[in-house]
Amino acid sequence: MKASDRHGADRHFFVGLARAFAGALIFAMPLLMTMEMWQIGFYMGDVKLALLALVSFPLLVGLSRYSGFEPTYSLGDDVADALVAIFVGAVMATGVLWLFEVVGPETSPREAVGKIALQTVPAAIGATLARGQLHGARPESTEPDQEPGFAGELFLMGVGALFLGLNVAPTEEPILLSYMMGPWHQIALAAASILLMHGFVYAVEFPGQPRPMEGATFLSLLLRYTITGYVLVLGICIYLLWTFGRTSGLALEEIISAGIVLGFPASIGAAAARLIL
Amino acid sequence: MANRAAKKQEPRKGEAHPRGSTTPLEWAIAALGAMLLAALLLYLAYFAVSYRETAPAASVEALSVAPAGAGYLVRYRVVNEANGTAAGLQVIGQLRRGDETIEEREAVIDYLPPFSAREGGFYFSQDPGSYELVLSLGGYSEP
């Protein structure tokens, strides 16, 4: 690589890095200012937090593949993107939590690490998304991050569900709502979630809508994408509730109803992810 | 928001990011990210292995006694020396003379994180110096 090219690439990288910081800040801001996130950061089990950090890594790699800010061409590039996003998320979360005095010199190491690590996950997702979304133009020949297949669509739905679910799951409201709502309202909420998911993607004609495949009937689209997607969304919601310690001591039916409540925002996140990413 | 149409715009001039090239600088930042992730996992694994017990172990001590307004302020510090969190931890401060409790005050600490300390104070109307000051802890709940 010539010196001038190297300079251009570095400049390009710094612009991308600045976008990543902007994205981490925008996407993680509601969570940075959610007190449950600070508390859960220190009281959640070590294993649960480590698992969340572990799960987020392949997720960021996949997200970089389908959306990332740099047009990527190889797994190595996607891994680099994901690691840069983790770095950006951690630095941003540390900086903002320090400004808020949520962490400071008197905070014990375990408490600080828990608070920062938990915020790093949504911040890193935000960093990766922003590098994709705030991007003005991208070269035409970026086949890898165009038109994901079935697994790719499910992956994107999962990321969208995780992201919106992550914003709601730490709060007490999903559990409280699941106590307040009767079974019929819960069934209605599940039906509404599925309807909205399907409507968002196939009926409302947002830009970015996937083209209906040749010969694909309404029922086949509903079953293959929306219903499968909704089951995935529920799984992710229950994983998030478990991670945040919201399921401990609950009976199975209570866990399912909390999952349905959290599934409402998460399914909209899943549908939106298919359109936006 | 970018949509699929926008993604198909012409490449910008001077877009110096050729195929398959993550620059050394980007790899350096990525290496820092990898180190952070690895350090986090090791740190958490260390805690998970070293501290199987997850009940908090809290103790309270008085930090200072000083006149405040019409009465006295006793500042206290509660320290947790285990890998468990106490939520809604009760802190009780008493002024005693023999078996007799002259004054009693109570405070609640919302959360006492693992290996952390929290501080607070009790307002007494009598001078704690003239009595026996007893600080103790009440109940907590697991978050």
Tab-separated table of C-alpha atoms in Angstrom:
chain	number	residue	atom	x	y	z
A	1	MET	CA	0.000	0.000	0.000
A	2	LYS	CA	1.356	3.421	-0.879
A	3	ALA	CA	1.894	5.960	1.868
A	4	SER	CA	-0.858	8.228	0.510
A	5	ASP	CA	-3.295	5.300	0.387
A	6	ARG	CA	-2.407	4.382	3.936
A	7	HIS	CA	-3.082	7.948	4.999
A	8	GLY	CA	-6.447	7.930	3.241
A	9	ALA	CA	-7.394	4.600	4.808
A	10	ASP	CA	-6.459	5.849	8.270
A	11	ARG	CA	-8.484	9.015	7.791
A	12	HIS	CA	-11.393	6.888	6.616
A	13	PHE	CA	-10.986	4.708	9.701
A	14	PHE	CA	-11.010	7.714	12.044
A	15	VAL	CA	-14.217	8.997	10.453
A	16	GLY	CA	-15.708	5.525	10.961
A	17	LEU	CA	-14.484	5.515	14.561
A	18	ALA	CA	-16.118	8.885	15.225
A	19	ARG	CA	-19.374	7.555	13.759
A	20	ALA	CA	-19.079	4.487	15.953
A	21	PHE	CA	-18.753	6.682	19.052
A	22	ALA	CA	-21.764	8.729	17.937
A	23	GLY	CA	-23.779	5.551	17.403
A	24	ALA	CA	-22.741	4.016	20.709
A	25	LEU	CA	-23.815	7.216	22.448
A	26	ILE	CA	-27.169	7.488	20.649
A	27	PHE	CA	-28.160	3.851	20.988
A	28	ALA	CA	-26.939	3.336	24.552
A	29	MET	CA	-28.108	6.659	26.023
A	30	PRO	CA	-31.489	5.436	27.350
A	31	LEU	CA	-29.740	2.523	29.046
A	32	LEU	CA	-26.902	4.652	30.417
A	33	MET	CA	-29.606	6.641	32.207
A	34	THR	CA	-31.564	3.620	33.466
A	35	MET	CA	-30.753	2.985	37.112
A	36	GLU	CA	-31.670	-0.703	36.933
A	37	MET	CA	-28.792	-1.125	34.475
A	38	TRP	CA	-26.316	0.170	37.098
A	39	GLN	CA	-27.756	-2.077	39.798
A	40	ILE	CA	-28.050	-5.176	37.632
A	41	GLY	CA	-24.432	-4.582	36.575
A	42	PHE	CA	-23.191	-5.435	40.057
A	43	TYR	CA	-25.806	-7.843	41.337
A	44	MET	CA	-26.142	-10.108	38.308
A	45	GLY	CA	-24.130	-13.318	38.555
A	46	ASP	CA	-20.591	-13.404	37.179
A	47	VAL	CA	-21.494	-16.283	34.869
A	48	LYS	CA	-24.557	-14.518	33.411
A	49	LEU	CA	-22.553	-11.375	32.680
A	50	ALA	CA	-19.699	-13.367	31.122
A	51	LEU	CA	-22.238	-15.267	29.001
A	52	LEU	CA	-23.816	-12.014	27.775
A	53	ALA	CA	-20.377	-10.677	26.809
A	54	LEU	CA	-19.562	-13.962	25.048
A	55	VAL	CA	-22.863	-14.021	23.131
A	56	SER	CA	-22.454	-10.416	22.059
A	57	PHE	CA	-19.185	-11.111	20.248
A	58	PRO	CA	-20.463	-13.447	17.470
A	59	LEU	CA	-23.533	-11.210	17.315
A	60	LEU	CA	-21.373	-8.178	16.560
A	61	VAL	CA	-19.401	-10.151	13.992
A	62	GLY	CA	-22.647	-11.127	12.253
A	63	LEU	CA	-23.978	-7.612	12.481
A	64	SER	CA	-20.820	-6.288	10.882
A	65	ARG	CA	-21.313	-8.796	8.085
A	66	TYR	CA	-24.858	-7.678	7.317
A	67	SER	CA	-24.748	-4.059	8.289
A	68	GLY	CA	-21.346	-2.875	9.536
A	69	PHE	CA	-19.943	0.509	8.766
A	70	GLU	CA	-17.038	-0.661	6.720
A	71	PRO	CA	-17.934	-2.605	3.653
A	72	THR	CA	-16.434	-5.894	4.750
A	73	TYR	CA	-15.178	-8.682	2.590
A	74	SER	CA	-13.781	-11.293	4.910
A	75	LEU	CA	-14.420	-12.833	8.298
A	76	GLY	CA	-11.210	-11.206	9.534
A	77	ASP	CA	-12.574	-7.758	8.699
A	78	ASP	CA	-15.830	-8.549	10.497
A	79	VAL	CA	-13.963	-9.747	13.583
A	80	ALA	CA	-11.876	-6.560	13.538
A	81	ASP	CA	-15.058	-4.484	13.213
A	82	ALA	CA	-16.665	-6.291	16.152
A	83	LEU	CA	-13.591	-5.824	18.356
A	84	VAL	CA	-13.361	-2.132	17.462
A	85	ALA	CA	-17.066	-1.812	18.352
A	86	ILE	CA	-16.399	-3.448	21.751
A	87	PHE	CA	-13.507	-1.030	22.348
A	88	VAL	CA	-15.660	1.954	21.374
A	89	GLY	CA	-18.578	0.735	23.519
A	90	ALA	CA	-16.367	0.181	26.563
A	91	VAL	CA	-14.629	3.568	26.263
A	92	MET	CA	-17.918	5.411	25.739
A	93	ALA	CA	-19.673	3.607	28.616
A	94	THR	CA	-16.744	4.259	30.972
A	95	GLY	CA	-16.632	7.930	30.013
A	96	VAL	CA	-20.351	8.598	30.400
A	97	LEU	CA	-20.751	6.567	33.620
A	98	TRP	CA	-17.757	8.471	35.027
A	99	LEU	CA	-19.327	11.813	34.028
A	100	PHE	CA	-22.561	10.756	35.751
A	101	GLU	CA	-20.507	9.682	38.804
A	102	VAL	CA	-22.104	6.257	38.554
A	103	VAL	CA	-18.558	4.935	38.651
A	104	GLY	CA	-15.708	6.792	40.330
A	105	PRO	CA	-12.485	6.246	42.213
A	106	GLU	CA	-14.419	4.964	45.235
A	107	THR	CA	-16.402	2.384	43.287
A	108	SER	CA	-15.114	-1.115	43.981
A	109	PRO	CA	-13.553	-2.843	40.950
A	110	ARG	CA	-16.205	-5.553	40.702
A	111	GLU	CA	-19.005	-2.985	40.845
A	112	ALA	CA	-17.392	-0.759	38.205
A	113	VAL	CA	-16.571	-3.664	35.886
A	114	GLY	CA	-20.150	-4.964	36.122
A	115	LYS	CA	-21.708	-1.578	35.387
A	116	ILE	CA	-19.392	-0.835	32.454
A	117	ALA	CA	-19.499	-4.328	30.937
A	118	LEU	CA	-23.295	-4.384	30.924
A	119	GLN	CA	-23.473	-1.009	29.142
A	120	THR	CA	-20.776	-2.036	26.661
A	121	VAL	CA	-23.057	-4.609	25.013
A	122	PRO	CA	-25.775	-2.206	23.743
A	123	ALA	CA	-23.144	0.475	23.105
A	124	ALA	CA	-21.143	-1.885	20.885
A	125	ILE	CA	-24.316	-2.843	18.972
A	126	GLY	CA	-25.017	0.889	18.557
A	127	ALA	CA	-21.453	1.467	17.358
A	128	THR	CA	-21.777	-1.249	14.719
A	129	LEU	CA	-25.224	-0.107	13.594
A	130	ALA	CA	-24.167	3.522	13.361
A	131	ARG	CA	-21.186	2.696	11.255
A	132	GLY	CA	-23.751	1.186	8.881
A	133	GLN	CA	-26.637	3.593	9.230
A	134	LEU	CA	-24.902	6.958	9.482
A	135	HIS	CA	-22.857	5.963	6.488
A	136	GLY	CA	-23.569	8.208	3.519
A	137	ALA	CA	-22.645	6.089	0.577
A	138	ARG	CA	-21.150	2.700	0.227
A	139	PRO	CA	-19.496	1.046	-2.721
A	140	GLU	CA	-21.754	-0.842	-5.045
A	141	SER	CA	-19.976	-4.157	-5.002
A	142	THR	CA	-20.494	-5.141	-1.393
A	143	GLU	CA	-22.244	-8.413	-2.033
A	144	PRO	CA	-21.679	-9.886	1.441
A	145	ASP	CA	-23.800	-7.312	3.228
A	146	GLN	CA	-26.618	-7.235	0.687
A	147	GLU	CA	-29.860	-9.211	0.760
A	148	PRO	CA	-29.278	-11.722	3.523
A	149	GLY	CA	-30.827	-15.162	3.067
A	150	PHE	CA	-33.309	-16.867	5.383
A	151	ALA	CA	-30.766	-17.404	8.174
A	152	GLY	CA	-29.574	-13.845	7.696
A	153	GLU	CA	-33.101	-12.442	7.974
A	154	LEU	CA	-33.637	-14.418	11.178
A	155	PHE	CA	-30.282	-13.184	12.487
A	156	LEU	CA	-31.241	-9.556	11.791
A	157	MET	CA	-34.618	-10.086	13.476
A	158	GLY	CA	-32.778	-11.535	16.463
A	159	VAL	CA	-30.489	-8.494	16.690
A	160	GLY	CA	-33.435	-6.107	16.442
A	161	ALA	CA	-35.325	-8.020	19.120
A	162	LEU	CA	-32.270	-8.156	21.366
A	163	PHE	CA	-31.655	-4.455	20.953
A	164	LEU	CA	-35.175	-3.230	21.717
A	165	GLY	CA	-35.637	-5.949	24.333
A	166	LEU	CA	-32.401	-4.854	26.008
A	167	ASN	CA	-33.858	-1.364	26.422
A	168	VAL	CA	-36.954	-2.632	28.231
A	169	ALA	CA	-35.865	-5.860	29.965
A	170	PRO	CA	-33.841	-4.266	32.804
A	171	THR	CA	-36.856	-2.294	34.035
A	172	GLU	CA	-39.509	-3.698	36.341
A	173	GLU	CA	-42.412	-2.850	34.055
A	174	PRO	CA	-42.518	-6.040	31.907
A	175	ILE	CA	-42.847	-8.169	35.046
A	176	LEU	CA	-45.374	-5.778	36.573
A	177	LEU	CA	-47.446	-5.769	33.373
A	178	SER	CA	-47.396	-9.554	33.233
A	179	TYR	CA	-48.890	-9.582	36.748
A	180	MET	CA	-51.498	-6.991	35.784
A	181	MET	CA	-52.643	-8.550	32.521
A	182	GLY	CA	-55.123	-11.406	32.395
A	183	PRO	CA	-54.605	-14.394	30.075
A	184	TRP	CA	-56.893	-13.048	27.322
A	185	HIS	CA	-55.038	-9.767	27.148
A	186	GLN	CA	-51.786	-11.687	26.959
A	187	ILE	CA	-53.028	-13.798	24.071
A	188	ALA	CA	-54.247	-10.628	22.380
A	189	LEU	CA	-50.854	-8.991	22.923
A	190	ALA	CA	-49.070	-11.986	21.363
A	191	ALA	CA	-51.449	-11.846	18.378
A	192	ALA	CA	-50.956	-8.097	18.045
A	193	SER	CA	-47.166	-8.560	18.140
A	194	ILE	CA	-47.319	-11.098	15.306
A	195	LEU	CA	-49.685	-8.927	13.287
A	196	LEU	CA	-47.514	-5.847	13.720
A	197	MET	CA	-44.368	-7.785	12.842
A	198	HIS	CA	-45.944	-9.015	9.639
A	199	GLY	CA	-47.558	-5.684	8.830
A	200	PHE	CA	-44.340	-3.736	9.390
A	201	VAL	CA	-42.396	-5.845	6.956
A	202	TYR	CA	-44.901	-6.750	4.248
A	203	ALA	CA	-47.841	-4.361	4.293
A	204	VAL	CA	-46.779	-0.865	5.261
A	205	GLU	CA	-44.362	-0.464	2.333
A	206	PHE	CA	-41.538	1.162	4.177
A	207	PRO	CA	-38.427	1.658	2.122
A	208	GLY	CA	-36.109	-1.321	2.460
A	209	GLN	CA	-39.007	-3.743	2.392
A	210	PRO	CA	-37.874	-7.137	1.168
A	211	ARG	CA	-39.398	-7.976	-2.183
A	212	PRO	CA	-41.994	-10.731	-1.850
A	213	MET	CA	-40.538	-13.807	-3.470
A	214	GLU	CA	-42.039	-15.222	-6.630
A	215	GLY	CA	-44.951	-17.474	-5.793
A	216	ALA	CA	-44.684	-16.880	-2.053
A	217	THR	CA	-48.164	-16.880	-0.610
A	218	PHE	CA	-49.304	-14.822	2.369
A	219	LEU	CA	-49.473	-17.940	4.500
A	220	SER	CA	-46.015	-19.152	3.561
A	221	LEU	CA	-44.455	-15.742	4.310
A	222	LEU	CA	-46.320	-15.571	7.606
A	223	LEU	CA	-45.252	-19.042	8.664
A	224	ARG	CA	-41.677	-18.909	7.441
A	225	TYR	CA	-40.677	-15.423	8.500
A	226	THR	CA	-43.125	-13.926	10.948
A	227	ILE	CA	-44.077	-16.919	13.081
A	228	THR	CA	-40.523	-18.276	13.120
A	229	GLY	CA	-39.326	-14.763	13.902
A	230	TYR	CA	-41.797	-14.394	16.754
A	231	VAL	CA	-40.707	-17.665	18.350
A	232	LEU	CA	-37.108	-16.435	18.086
A	233	VAL	CA	-38.167	-13.125	19.658
A	234	LEU	CA	-39.805	-14.916	22.590
A	235	GLY	CA	-36.671	-17.021	23.117
A	236	ILE	CA	-34.499	-13.905	23.161
A	237	CYS	CA	-36.889	-12.152	25.560
A	238	ILE	CA	-36.804	-15.029	28.010
A	239	TYR	CA	-33.000	-15.145	27.736
A	240	LEU	CA	-32.853	-11.399	28.525
A	241	LEU	CA	-35.259	-11.718	31.462
A	242	TRP	CA	-33.167	-14.585	32.816
A	243	THR	CA	-29.955	-12.596	32.332
A	244	PHE	CA	-31.374	-9.649	34.265
A	245	GLY	CA	-32.551	-11.924	37.069
A	246	ARG	CA	-36.224	-11.241	36.348
A	247	THR	CA	-37.197	-14.900	36.091
A	248	SER	CA	-35.761	-16.212	39.345
A	249	GLY	CA	-38.464	-17.752	41.509
A	250	LEU	CA	-41.168	-17.316	38.862
A	251	ALA	CA	-43.454	-20.151	37.738
A	252	LEU	CA	-43.213	-21.177	34.071
A	253	GLU	CA	-46.498	-19.470	33.158
A	254	GLU	CA	-45.281	-16.212	34.702
A	255	ILE	CA	-42.017	-16.450	32.757
A	256	ILE	CA	-43.962	-16.992	29.527
A	257	SER	CA	-46.284	-14.069	30.180
A	258	ALA	CA	-43.336	-11.791	30.996
A	259	GLY	CA	-41.781	-13.006	27.737
A	260	ILE	CA	-44.948	-12.077	25.810
A	261	VAL	CA	-44.973	-8.602	27.361
A	262	LEU	CA	-41.308	-8.015	26.561
A	263	GLY	CA	-41.946	-9.642	23.173
A	264	PHE	CA	-44.170	-6.730	22.166
A	265	PRO	CA	-41.374	-4.147	21.864
A	266	ALA	CA	-38.880	-6.837	20.847
A	267	SER	CA	-41.025	-8.064	17.921
A	268	ILE	CA	-41.316	-4.521	16.628
A	269	GLY	CA	-37.542	-4.245	16.974
A	270	ALA	CA	-37.200	-7.478	15.014
A	271	ALA	CA	-39.467	-6.255	12.208
A	272	ALA	CA	-37.758	-2.858	12.089
A	273	ALA	CA	-34.340	-4.519	11.896
A	274	ARG	CA	-35.363	-6.347	8.712
A	275	LEU	CA	-36.331	-3.036	7.144
A	276	ILE	CA	-33.508	-0.862	8.370
A	277	LEU	CA	-30.432	-3.079	8.312
B	1	MET	CA	-32.052	6.031	7.520
B	2	ALA	CA	-30.234	4.328	4.723
B	3	ASN	CA	-32.313	1.971	2.689
B	4	ARG	CA	-31.423	-0.562	0.128
B	5	ALA	CA	-31.699	1.973	-2.676
B	6	ALA	CA	-29.257	4.320	-0.961
B	7	LYS	CA	-26.818	1.491	-0.441
B	8	LYS	CA	-26.489	1.171	-4.167
B	9	GLN	CA	-25.120	4.663	-4.728
B	10	GLU	CA	-21.888	5.221	-6.565
B	11	PRO	CA	-18.741	4.774	-4.509
B	12	ARG	CA	-17.369	8.055	-3.258
B	13	LYS	CA	-14.200	9.377	-4.755
B	14	GLY	CA	-11.099	8.603	-2.715
B	15	GLU	CA	-12.879	5.852	-0.740
B	16	ALA	CA	-9.565	4.397	0.285
B	17	HIS	CA	-10.703	1.133	1.706
B	18	PRO	CA	-9.863	-1.539	-0.792
B	19	ARG	CA	-11.061	-5.106	-0.565
B	20	GLY	CA	-10.063	-7.219	2.368
B	21	SER	CA	-7.900	-4.561	3.954
B	22	THR	CA	-8.281	-3.790	7.596
B	23	THR	CA	-5.572	-1.220	8.217
B	24	PRO	CA	-2.858	-1.809	10.844
B	25	LEU	CA	-4.340	1.048	12.863
B	26	GLU	CA	-7.750	-0.619	12.873
B	27	TRP	CA	-6.152	-3.909	13.912
B	28	ALA	CA	-4.421	-2.089	16.772
B	29	ILE	CA	-7.761	-0.741	18.059
B	30	ALA	CA	-9.323	-4.162	17.484
B	31	ALA	CA	-6.518	-5.723	19.566
B	32	LEU	CA	-7.380	-3.320	22.402
B	33	GLY	CA	-11.021	-4.399	22.102
B	34	ALA	CA	-9.971	-8.062	22.184
B	35	MET	CA	-7.853	-7.417	25.280
B	36	LEU	CA	-10.767	-5.687	27.021
B	37	LEU	CA	-13.124	-8.572	26.209
B	38	ALA	CA	-10.595	-11.203	27.301
B	39	ALA	CA	-9.808	-9.280	30.501
B	40	LEU	CA	-13.520	-9.002	31.310
B	41	LEU	CA	-14.100	-12.726	30.793
B	42	LEU	CA	-11.054	-13.685	32.876
B	43	TYR	CA	-12.047	-11.275	35.641
B	44	LEU	CA	-15.586	-12.644	35.791
B	45	ALA	CA	-14.351	-16.234	35.609
B	46	TYR	CA	-11.986	-15.495	38.508
B	47	PHE	CA	-14.904	-14.201	40.572
B	48	ALA	CA	-17.146	-17.094	39.579
B	49	VAL	CA	-14.510	-19.651	40.593
B	50	SER	CA	-13.179	-17.902	43.716
B	51	TYR	CA	-16.484	-16.980	45.312
B	52	ARG	CA	-19.048	-19.732	45.117
B	53	GLU	CA	-20.925	-18.284	48.078
B	54	THR	CA	-23.206	-15.451	46.975
B	55	ALA	CA	-24.584	-14.265	50.317
B	56	PRO	CA	-23.452	-10.767	51.262
B	57	ALA	CA	-21.250	-10.362	54.367
B	58	ALA	CA	-21.874	-6.872	55.654
B	59	SER	CA	-20.564	-5.029	58.685
B	60	VAL	CA	-21.100	-1.496	59.958
B	61	GLU	CA	-18.790	0.924	61.738
B	62	ALA	CA	-19.095	4.518	62.919
B	63	LEU	CA	-17.023	7.039	60.989
B	64	SER	CA	-17.550	10.238	62.951
B	65	VAL	CA	-19.701	11.951	65.564
B	66	ALA	CA	-20.319	15.672	65.215
B	67	PRO	CA	-22.885	18.272	66.309
B	68	ALA	CA	-25.413	18.943	63.562
B	69	GLY	CA	-28.212	21.498	63.904
B	70	ALA	CA	-29.919	21.050	67.251
B	71	GLY	CA	-28.571	17.505	67.654
B	72	TYR	CA	-25.737	15.236	66.621
B	73	LEU	CA	-24.825	13.397	63.427
B	74	VAL	CA	-23.215	9.961	63.552
B	75	ARG	CA	-21.852	8.984	60.145
B	76	TYR	CA	-21.493	5.288	59.429
B	77	ARG	CA	-19.967	3.099	56.776
B	78	VAL	CA	-21.276	-0.341	55.779
B	79	VAL	CA	-18.801	-2.675	54.089
B	80	ASN	CA	-19.636	-5.855	52.185
B	81	GLU	CA	-16.816	-8.385	52.033
B	82	ALA	CA	-18.492	-11.085	49.952
B	83	ASN	CA	-19.573	-11.617	46.357
B	84	GLY	CA	-23.274	-11.055	47.003
B	85	THR	CA	-25.524	-8.001	46.977
B	86	ALA	CA	-27.806	-6.951	49.823
B	87	ALA	CA	-30.890	-4.981	48.767
B	88	GLY	CA	-32.889	-2.884	51.230
B	89	LEU	CA	-30.322	-3.429	53.967
B	90	GLN	CA	-31.448	-2.026	57.341
B	91	VAL	CA	-28.888	-0.129	59.392
B	92	ILE	CA	-29.793	0.523	63.034
B	93	GLY	CA	-28.162	3.062	65.346
B	94	GLN	CA	-28.904	3.120	69.104
B	95	LEU	CA	-27.808	5.208	72.047
B	96	ARG	CA	-27.870	2.966	75.119
B	97	ARG	CA	-27.272	3.253	78.798
B	98	GLY	CA	-27.015	-0.214	80.282
B	99	ASP	CA	-30.100	-2.148	79.118
B	100	GLU	CA	-32.040	0.995	78.392
B	101	THR	CA	-32.263	2.322	74.818
B	102	ILE	CA	-32.322	6.109	74.922
B	103	GLU	CA	-32.696	6.755	71.180
B	104	GLU	CA	-32.971	4.539	68.131
B	105	ARG	CA	-32.588	5.512	64.457
B	106	GLU	CA	-32.911	3.423	61.331
B	107	ALA	CA	-31.705	3.824	57.765
B	108	VAL	CA	-32.062	1.667	54.652
B	109	ILE	CA	-29.336	1.127	52.069
B	110	ASP	CA	-30.968	0.437	48.700
B	111	TYR	CA	-28.151	-1.720	47.395
B	112	LEU	CA	-24.873	-2.829	48.918
B	113	PRO	CA	-22.879	-4.289	45.996
B	114	PRO	CA	-20.266	-7.054	46.351
B	115	PHE	CA	-16.968	-5.912	47.914
B	116	SER	CA	-18.264	-2.372	48.190
B	117	ALA	CA	-18.955	0.217	50.843
B	118	ARG	CA	-21.837	2.653	51.331
B	119	GLU	CA	-22.010	5.528	53.785
B	120	GLY	CA	-24.808	7.336	55.606
B	121	GLY	CA	-25.687	8.969	58.906
B	122	PHE	CA	-28.011	8.985	61.932
B	123	TYR	CA	-29.366	12.135	63.553
B	124	PHE	CA	-29.608	11.909	67.336
B	125	SER	CA	-30.959	14.601	69.636
B	126	GLN	CA	-28.794	13.456	72.586
B	127	ASP	CA	-25.006	13.610	72.595
B	128	PRO	CA	-23.741	10.139	71.586
B	129	GLY	CA	-20.607	10.845	73.630
B	130	SER	CA	-22.596	10.550	76.876
B	131	TYR	CA	-24.030	7.126	75.999
B	132	GLU	CA	-23.012	3.833	74.482
B	133	LEU	CA	-23.338	4.057	70.660
B	134	VAL	CA	-24.416	0.717	69.157
B	135	LEU	CA	-24.573	0.264	65.374
B	136	SER	CA	-26.061	-2.936	63.985
B	137	LEU	CA	-27.525	-4.355	60.786
B	138	GLY	CA	-31.071	-5.610	60.288
B	139	GLY	CA	-32.440	-7.638	57.404
B	140	TYR	CA	-31.901	-7.423	53.638
B	141	SER	CA	-33.441	-9.001	50.563
B	142	GLU	CA	-31.717	-10.617	47.613
B	143	PRO	CA	-32.168	-8.450	44.548
